[in-house]
Each structure stands twice: as structure tokens, then as C-alpha cells.
Coordinates of C-alpha atoms in Angstrom, one line a residue:
X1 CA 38.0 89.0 26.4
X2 CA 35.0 86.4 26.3
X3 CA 36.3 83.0 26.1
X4 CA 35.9 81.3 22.5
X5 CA 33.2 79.0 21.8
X6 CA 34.7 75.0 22.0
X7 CA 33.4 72.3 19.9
X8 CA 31.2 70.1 21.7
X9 CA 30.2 66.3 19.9
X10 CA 26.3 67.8 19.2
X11 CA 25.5 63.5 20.5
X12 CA 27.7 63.9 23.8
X13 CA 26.5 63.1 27.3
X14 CA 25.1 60.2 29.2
X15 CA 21.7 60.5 27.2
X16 CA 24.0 59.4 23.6
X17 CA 26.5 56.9 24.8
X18 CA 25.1 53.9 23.0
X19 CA 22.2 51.8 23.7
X20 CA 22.2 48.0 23.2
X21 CA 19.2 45.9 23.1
X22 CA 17.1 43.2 21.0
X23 CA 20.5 42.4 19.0
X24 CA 21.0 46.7 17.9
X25 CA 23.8 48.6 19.0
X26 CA 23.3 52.5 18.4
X27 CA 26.6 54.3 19.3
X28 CA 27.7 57.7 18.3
X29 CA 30.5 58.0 15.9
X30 CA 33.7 60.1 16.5
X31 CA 33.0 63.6 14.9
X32 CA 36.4 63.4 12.4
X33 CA 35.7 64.4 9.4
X34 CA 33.6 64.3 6.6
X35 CA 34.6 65.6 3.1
X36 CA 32.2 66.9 0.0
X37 CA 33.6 66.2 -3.1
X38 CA 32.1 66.9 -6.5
X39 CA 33.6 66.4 -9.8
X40 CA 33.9 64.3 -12.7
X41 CA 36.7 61.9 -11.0
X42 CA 36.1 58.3 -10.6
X43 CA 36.6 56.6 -7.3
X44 CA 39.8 55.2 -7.6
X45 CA 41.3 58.2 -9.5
X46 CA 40.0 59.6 -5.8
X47 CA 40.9 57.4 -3.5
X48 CA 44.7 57.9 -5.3
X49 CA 44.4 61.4 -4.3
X50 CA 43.3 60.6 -0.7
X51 CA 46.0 58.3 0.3
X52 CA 48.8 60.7 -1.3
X53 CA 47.4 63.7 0.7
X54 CA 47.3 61.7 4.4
X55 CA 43.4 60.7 3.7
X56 CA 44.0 56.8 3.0
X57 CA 41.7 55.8 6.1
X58 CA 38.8 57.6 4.7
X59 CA 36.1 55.7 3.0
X60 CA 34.7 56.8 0.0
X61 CA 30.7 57.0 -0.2
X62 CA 28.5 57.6 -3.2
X63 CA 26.2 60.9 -2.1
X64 CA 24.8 61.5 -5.7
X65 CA 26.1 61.7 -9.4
X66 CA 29.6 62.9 -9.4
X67 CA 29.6 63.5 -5.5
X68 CA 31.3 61.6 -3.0
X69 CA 31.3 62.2 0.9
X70 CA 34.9 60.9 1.9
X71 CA 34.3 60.7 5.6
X72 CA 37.0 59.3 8.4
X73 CA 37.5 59.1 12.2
X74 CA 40.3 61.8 12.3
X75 CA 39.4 65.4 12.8
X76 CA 40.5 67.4 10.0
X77 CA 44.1 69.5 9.9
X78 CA 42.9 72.6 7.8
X79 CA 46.0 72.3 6.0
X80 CA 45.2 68.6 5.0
X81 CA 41.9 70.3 2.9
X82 CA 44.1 72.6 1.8
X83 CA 46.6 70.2 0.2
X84 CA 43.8 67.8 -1.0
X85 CA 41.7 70.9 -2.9
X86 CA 45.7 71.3 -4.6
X87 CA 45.4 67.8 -5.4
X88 CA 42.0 67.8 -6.8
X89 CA 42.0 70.9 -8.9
X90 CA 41.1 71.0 -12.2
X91 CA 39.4 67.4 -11.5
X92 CA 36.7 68.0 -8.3
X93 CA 35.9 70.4 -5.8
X94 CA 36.3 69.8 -2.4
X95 CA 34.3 71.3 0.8
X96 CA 34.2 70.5 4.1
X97 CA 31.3 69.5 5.9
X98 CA 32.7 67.9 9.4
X99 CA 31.2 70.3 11.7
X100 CA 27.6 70.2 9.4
X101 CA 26.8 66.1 9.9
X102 CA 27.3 63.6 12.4
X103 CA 27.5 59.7 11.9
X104 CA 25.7 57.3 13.8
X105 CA 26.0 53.4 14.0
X106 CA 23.8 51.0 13.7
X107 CA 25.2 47.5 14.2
X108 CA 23.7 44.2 15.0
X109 CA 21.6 41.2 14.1
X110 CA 18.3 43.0 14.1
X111 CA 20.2 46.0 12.7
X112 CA 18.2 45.7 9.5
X113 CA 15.1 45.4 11.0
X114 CA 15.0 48.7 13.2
X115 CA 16.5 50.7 9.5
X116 CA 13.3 49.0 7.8
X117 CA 10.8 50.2 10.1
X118 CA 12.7 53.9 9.5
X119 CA 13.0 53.4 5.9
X120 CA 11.9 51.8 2.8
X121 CA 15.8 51.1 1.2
X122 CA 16.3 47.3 0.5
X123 CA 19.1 46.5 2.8
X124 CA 19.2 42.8 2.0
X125 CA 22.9 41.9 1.3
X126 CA 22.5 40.9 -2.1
X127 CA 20.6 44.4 -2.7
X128 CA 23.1 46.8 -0.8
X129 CA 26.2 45.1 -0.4
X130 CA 29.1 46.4 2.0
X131 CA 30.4 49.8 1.1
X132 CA 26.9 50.7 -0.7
X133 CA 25.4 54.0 0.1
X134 CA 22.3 55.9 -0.6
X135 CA 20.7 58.8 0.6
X136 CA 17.3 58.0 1.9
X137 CA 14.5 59.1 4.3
X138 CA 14.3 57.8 7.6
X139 CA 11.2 58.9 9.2
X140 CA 11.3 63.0 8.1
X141 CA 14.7 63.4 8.4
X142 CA 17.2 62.8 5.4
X143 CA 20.1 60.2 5.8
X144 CA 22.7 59.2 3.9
X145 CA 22.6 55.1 4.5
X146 CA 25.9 52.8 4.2
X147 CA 26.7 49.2 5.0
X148 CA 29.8 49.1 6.7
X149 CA 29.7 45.4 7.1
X150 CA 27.3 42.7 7.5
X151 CA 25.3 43.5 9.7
X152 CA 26.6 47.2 10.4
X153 CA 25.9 50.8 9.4
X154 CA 26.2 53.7 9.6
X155 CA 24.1 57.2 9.2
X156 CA 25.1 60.3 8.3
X157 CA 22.6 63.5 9.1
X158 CA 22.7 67.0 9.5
X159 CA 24.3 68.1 13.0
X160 CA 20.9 70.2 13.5
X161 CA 18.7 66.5 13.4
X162 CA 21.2 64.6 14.7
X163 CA 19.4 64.5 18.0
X164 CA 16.1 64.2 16.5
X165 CA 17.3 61.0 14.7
X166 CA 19.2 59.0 17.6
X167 CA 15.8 59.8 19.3
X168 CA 13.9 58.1 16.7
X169 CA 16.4 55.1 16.2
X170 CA 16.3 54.2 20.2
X171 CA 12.6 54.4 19.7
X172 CA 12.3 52.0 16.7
X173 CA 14.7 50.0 18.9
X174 CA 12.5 49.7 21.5
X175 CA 9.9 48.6 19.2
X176 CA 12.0 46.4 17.8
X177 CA 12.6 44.5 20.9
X178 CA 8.7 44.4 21.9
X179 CA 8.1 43.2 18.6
X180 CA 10.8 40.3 19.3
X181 CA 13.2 41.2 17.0

């Protein structure tokens, strides 16, 4: 019998292991898990549900109206979905989508000014505050955007681009530190 497939990090290797110049720091972020949830539930009301069901170091990120991606560093027990889609019936749906996207970070000084020449999202502080998402373009490929902290954040894409977009990042990077950034 052929051995089974194993999971792979779609950003592992020597080429993805970070890259730190011109005040950016691009690093690959653990592949946990990353959680759909749609429904008419508020999020606190969700957030209630998360921590009571094992989830209570997941953030909580806006990905549309009534969506949410809940998205944490621990990969996913299937019996932990199981027990939150209990929790949440009747109130929000729940799908998986930790093997679909992959999360990238972006931290640093000039971290703002490699995301503007990417997209066209007002990142100032007073604009997009810590814990603010959005889903955006950067370049072709669609992100969802979210400050983790002042002058950190981080990307979520589809697994299939995630290559393509570290590749553009580490280029704007580059750019970023001829330009003096």
C-alpha cells in the first residue's frame, strides 16, 4: 500500500524562512488553523463560544458582513470543529479552511510602507487600528489585511498564491530598501 500523502507548510524550506531588511520582517506563520464562520452572531456572543469550546487563543477577524475568520496558531483537533459547529448551531455556520490559506507576517517600521506599495488600504493607525481587518488586493492576488499591533500584520491568502505573494512581498521589500525606507 502507497504511503499517504503528509501535510507539508505550502511556505517551507530555506527559500520562506523570513527575510529581514530596511526595517520589514516577512516570516511565515504556523499553519494552525483558520476557521469560517458565517452567521448572524456578534463578536463577543462568538468569542463566548470560542473560549468554552478550547478556541480562546483564536482572534477573531471581520472577513465580510456576518463572516468572521477565527484563525489561531494550533492545528485544528477535528473534534474541536465538531464541538464548536454544536456550539454554534442555530446561530452561525462554521467551515474549516486551515489547509485552504496561509498567513504571512509582516512586521516592522517600514512595514507600512512595503503594504502601501502592494495596496491602496489606509493603514495609518488612526485609520486601521489594531485588530482591524479588511480584505483587499495586494498586487493581483486577494488578501485579507489585519494589524496585529503597531507596526505588525499579518496576511491571509489562498494556499495556491501563497507563494506567488511572499514572492511579491520580498520584492516590494527590496524596493523598499533601495528606495530608503
Amino acid at each position: 500500500m502507497p504511503d499517504l500523502p503528509q501535510h507539508k507548510p505550502v511556505l517551507a524550506g530555506t527559500r520562506y524562512t523570513g527575510i529581514s531588511e530596511a526595517g520589514i520582517r516577512l516570516e511565515a506563520l504556523p499553519e494552525g488553523h483558520l476557521l469560517h464562520v458565517l452567521g448572524a452572531i456578534e463578536p463577543s456572543a462568538l468569542a463566548a463560544e470560542l473560549a468554552k469550546v478550547g478556541f480562546a487563543t483564536s482572534s477573531i477577524r471581520k472577513a465580510g458582513f456576518r463572516q468572521w475568520f477565527v484563525a489561531g496558531d494550533e492545528p485544528l483537533v477535528p473534534a474541536g470543529l465538531e464541538t464548536l459547529a454544536a456550539a454554534l448551531t442555530g446561530k452561525a455556520y462554521v467551515m474549516d479552511q486551515s489547509h485552504g490559506r496561509v498567513r504571512i507576517g509582516v512586521s516592522g517600521h517600514s512595514s507600512r510602507v512595503l503594504l502601501s506599495k502592494g495596496t491602496a488600504v489606509d493603514l495609518d493607525p488612526s485609520v486601521f487600528p489594531e485588530g482591524h481587518s479588511v480584505m483587499s488586493m495586494v498586487g493581483h492576488l486577494s488578501v485579507q489585511i489585519v494589524r496585529t499591533g503597531d507596526d505588525s500584520f499579518e496576511l491571509t491568502v489562498l494556499r495556491s498564491f501563497a507563494e506567488s505573494l511572499w514572492e511579491d512581498l520580498a520584492h516590494m521589500a527590496a524596493s523598499a530598501e533601495k528606495d530608503g525606507a
